[in-house]
């Protein structure tokens, strides 16, 4: 059983006037793989924006792993979640009410991203020379974790299962573990890899574009109208085209500040294909027919 | 000198305040020291904690960081060409120091941060994804180290958490290659402080603006506003971050809640100084020490708060309270004792002052002497009575100084009767005489007694009082008693209940009651029964309202005789207005009243007949006239006078005459109806006023009856006397308004006069119309008299001319009245009223004088024109007429003879032919001619013409006017002219109005004419002009 820990941060946005509370509150679950400090710093501005636009309050329900998010989605205690593609697909499989609202654009403007295999610049080695070598992975449910890394290593000539792979949790942890030399290679989102490029972290393999991280709504608790409002509020921001939008989103997290694109479930077909090709050994799918302890 | 009670209270209060102040300051001093110790302890713990981390940081720095390998990587990383190389070197540095950092994190140092020599971030171990930002702009501590190249440490608020930073410069040899920074969150400082001092809990509050400047907006929600001050916040009380300090315990929150309510909390925080706050919680005292924390720039950014139970503060307070209570009790006790002492002394002093005041207030003089007779004490009354100042008498011998004894004697001291008594232990009491300082002798009543002190006689005390006023009062009392006794007026003094207290002798004389009979009784014993109850009510009302009553009252003497008294009753009150007595003064005015009534009777009644006199008659008559007017009835006034009563008096004597009058009065009175009045005016004159008559005929009948009554003989002394009476009667109302009864009485009197004139023994009724005519003529005469006085008469002149020679031989002066209201009146309008009146002669004299004055005036103007004037018979017949003419002409001496011609009527001359003839002759001697006016209208007898020596005959205008039409008139005219010519009289024809008439007159032998045919009468000033025109025609 995963060691779930939920932080409830009742704050967030009350429009422009402190103390003003709206009638509706949306419970938001950020990415579980990031440091709470980072989560707060990166998601808070976006939620403030949405609060003003939709005139709703937001409450952050921080989770340390995906299982907890899935569980809460299922029992209706989370309204929105910021999820990677694989967690979404898994959630959708088990919770059909999960509906992608938007997918966030990458710095290049595409609502897609890639996963990379990284190595420290001083210790580069071929991909097929990784057998029994320590390889750092994020989490089993992370798209760029086992799923994408296994595919890239296989393309490079090594089976991931033959390496000494370990899960480090966050993408940053994977990247820094590689820099520190705790692993000779690691699988991370490409833009995370680039974030640590100034520490000598090099990308040695990159996956095909995958659908981006999504804002997922729980249709059990979020109305269609509200869903559309959320989508509209995010999609109409064009930071690449509008200086005003860019200024508005300057404080947003790196993965959020480049805008968003409307998506639907069909857009996540590549993930479903990868899942068909790669089996993640550590992925234990909870039996959702049994009540959670 | 006993201090004022208020001063005592003030001093006690001051002492109490000083003691309390001392105790308070002592308490505060101990508390301050205690607070200071706590502050020092807090400061020490804080510094010790911070320094311990500083030591740890230094150790890490020396052992792990300040190595050649690290310095090389840092320098090379800064100097590397290309980002990839720089990234590789940075990564190597990260990899190299990661174990150190990982170990460092196991301790309390959380952050390891390398900075380039330029001050940019090179590598953050705690957040390696960020680098390259310029730290000098935002980090004063780094700026300071890079400036000084020396290590520095300080508290800073951070992007997420605040804490202490330790920055060390990195030198590679002499080369400065950058700096490295260690940080600890405050949580560890606090934990360290707790290790050093586990008796207290520590808390950090950050200045809000210092936090908001650095914390990303998304993090602000992690900060909770401090309850102690709105400008300060607590870090991450929700413990979002692992390194966040523990939030305040519930206990501390409760303490903060209490402190927040105390305004001193905010003041202490805003003051920025180290301090302590005390607060009670659940019966326990807590102290909260504040330690301000500044950032490297010296600006206060936070407070470290230390919370600890503080039993000592309570101990200090209790000690202070106990000491203050003890001091208060001691001072209160001292004050109580002092006040009791003062009260005791005040009572003694007041007792003495009271005794002194008693002696000072005494109206009697008091002095004390020693055994030698010297005065040892004297009170103000004695000084005042004797006229000395106390110091002038103290030590002096009283006997020598002011004693005078009987008869103003000044015996030897040994013989002083007062001294003789008291020096032998006895009391002296009696009246003596003292001498005033100004020499005046004062009668005094003296009481002198020997003075004993503890059984030994030490002198004497003498009490005396001035009895001058008392003696005078006794004299006045005697005098008053004498007045009371000897007064002529009866005096009664009663008490407020009207019981007689005293009466005087005059009272007894007046009423017959002795004092013993009167005293104790009510004055009502004198009541006569003649006074109505209302009289007494008014009397008592006056007394109640005015304390005074004055008036007359009928009373009854003891013998039952009534008498009238005039008196006053006065209420006597004391100085408070309380009624003491009534004093009545009365005198008997019975005789005076009777005399007055007699006088009043005589004023209105005839004493002989007791009939109303003239005064009462007029009053009754006035009333009768009013009644008649009001009721439409008539009043008759009969004025009765006995005919020839004088003869009876002369023949039978006045006594008999009086008896007749009495009998006649009785008869008149007997015949009087109700409302009628019979009055006797004088002698034999009676007046009857008969009222309520329906007509004058009724009056006549009653008068006739009256005459018969009076005519009946009156038997007196065997004789039967009778007399007749004439009665003048008038009635009221009349056509003309009457002024009053007097006028009615005058009418009756006039009628009486007429009755007498008509033969007596008859009534005559007043002729109102005749009377009115008389009044009118009288008024006219009065007006004419006034006109003469006012010079309202003027003379017009009508020329007389000779038709043949055209010579103007003179002019006739004709009078006119220039009436101020009716205009110019001809003589016919007023001359008839003057006939036979004295005024007629006066007017005649005025005409003569004015005519002569006019002749004189013409003459002065060169015109000689004689003037003729008409002389009325009245004037002509005055005996001195000729003398009057002489006197008149004498006033115009320059006029020639014949300047004045007098025209007289035939009737005037014939009335007194002899006299007139003499007058004409005497006037002729004075050069005054006479003409006979209106000749032909009177007797025109030849005999008369011959006897009247006039020079001129004026033929009346009636003959001239009709002579051309009436042959009779012409024949008469011819006869007259011939007659005049026979008697050699000049002829003048009057009334010639036409030239034909003139021509005919000339043919008849009359050449001189006057009339409208020549000229109308004209004012004097027109005569010269007419003359000029006549002579030039």
mmCIF file with all atom_site columns, C-alpha atoms in Angstrom, chain A residues 9 13-14 37 40 67 77 79 89 96 138 144-145 149 182 187 197 199 205 209-210 227-228 230 249 261 276:
data_model
loop_
_atom_site.group_PDB
_atom_site.id
_atom_site.type_symbol
_atom_site.label_atom_id
_atom_site.label_alt_id
_atom_site.label_comp_id
_atom_site.label_asym_id
_atom_site.label_entity_id
_atom_site.label_seq_id
_atom_site.pdbx_PDB_ins_code
_atom_site.Cartn_x
_atom_site.Cartn_y
_atom_site.Cartn_z
_atom_site.occupancy
_atom_site.B_iso_or_equiv
_atom_site.pdbx_formal_charge
_atom_site.auth_seq_id
_atom_site.auth_comp_id
_atom_site.auth_asym_id
_atom_site.auth_atom_id
_atom_site.pdbx_PDB_model_num
ATOM 1  C CA . UNK A 1 9   ? -4.335  23.760 1.696   1.00 0.00 ? 9   UNK A CA 1
ATOM 2  C CA . UNK A 1 13  ? -8.174  32.381 -4.368  1.00 0.00 ? 13  UNK A CA 1
ATOM 3  C CA . UNK A 1 14  ? -10.912 34.660 -3.385  1.00 0.00 ? 14  UNK A CA 1
ATOM 4  C CA . UNK A 1 37  ? 6.872   23.801 -2.272  1.00 0.00 ? 37  UNK A CA 1
ATOM 5  C CA . UNK A 1 40  ? 2.434   25.516 -4.436  1.00 0.00 ? 40  UNK A CA 1
ATOM 6  C CA . UNK A 1 67  ? -3.055  5.933  -6.250  1.00 0.00 ? 67  UNK A CA 1
ATOM 7  C CA . UNK A 1 77  ? -13.500 13.946 -3.013  1.00 0.00 ? 77  UNK A CA 1
ATOM 8  C CA . UNK A 1 79  ? -12.881 17.608 -8.562  1.00 0.00 ? 79  UNK A CA 1
ATOM 9  C CA . UNK A 1 89  ? -5.307  6.721  -18.968 1.00 0.00 ? 89  UNK A CA 1
ATOM 10 C CA . UNK A 1 96  ? -14.949 6.859  -16.736 1.00 0.00 ? 96  UNK A CA 1
ATOM 11 C CA . UNK A 1 138 ? 10.500  8.320  -11.346 1.00 0.00 ? 138 UNK A CA 1
ATOM 12 C CA . UNK A 1 144 ? 8.345   8.914  -18.465 1.00 0.00 ? 144 UNK A CA 1
ATOM 13 C CA . UNK A 1 145 ? 9.063   6.344  -15.824 1.00 0.00 ? 145 UNK A CA 1
ATOM 14 C CA . UNK A 1 149 ? 12.252  4.563  -20.526 1.00 0.00 ? 149 UNK A CA 1
ATOM 15 C CA . UNK A 1 182 ? 23.839  7.622  -8.185  1.00 0.00 ? 182 UNK A CA 1
ATOM 16 C CA . UNK A 1 187 ? 14.304  8.495  -17.456 1.00 0.00 ? 187 UNK A CA 1
ATOM 17 C CA . UNK A 1 197 ? 21.306  20.834 -18.273 1.00 0.00 ? 197 UNK A CA 1
ATOM 18 C CA . UNK A 1 199 ? 24.485  20.768 -14.120 1.00 0.00 ? 199 UNK A CA 1
ATOM 19 C CA . UNK A 1 205 ? 17.498  9.431  -26.112 1.00 0.00 ? 205 UNK A CA 1
ATOM 20 C CA . UNK A 1 209 ? 5.661   13.158 -28.668 1.00 0.00 ? 209 UNK A CA 1
ATOM 21 C CA . UNK A 1 210 ? 3.108   12.073 -26.173 1.00 0.00 ? 210 UNK A CA 1
ATOM 22 C CA . UNK A 1 227 ? -15.981 22.090 -17.449 1.00 0.00 ? 227 UNK A CA 1
ATOM 23 C CA . UNK A 1 228 ? -16.481 24.280 -20.477 1.00 0.00 ? 228 UNK A CA 1
ATOM 24 C CA . UNK A 1 230 ? -12.545 25.843 -17.220 1.00 0.00 ? 230 UNK A CA 1
ATOM 25 C CA . UNK A 1 249 ? 1.184   33.695 -16.652 1.00 0.00 ? 249 UNK A CA 1
ATOM 26 C CA . UNK A 1 261 ? -5.088  23.182 -25.670 1.00 0.00 ? 261 UNK A CA 1
ATOM 27 C CA . UNK A 1 276 ? 0.192   -2.345 -24.919 1.00 0.00 ? 276 UNK A CA 1
#
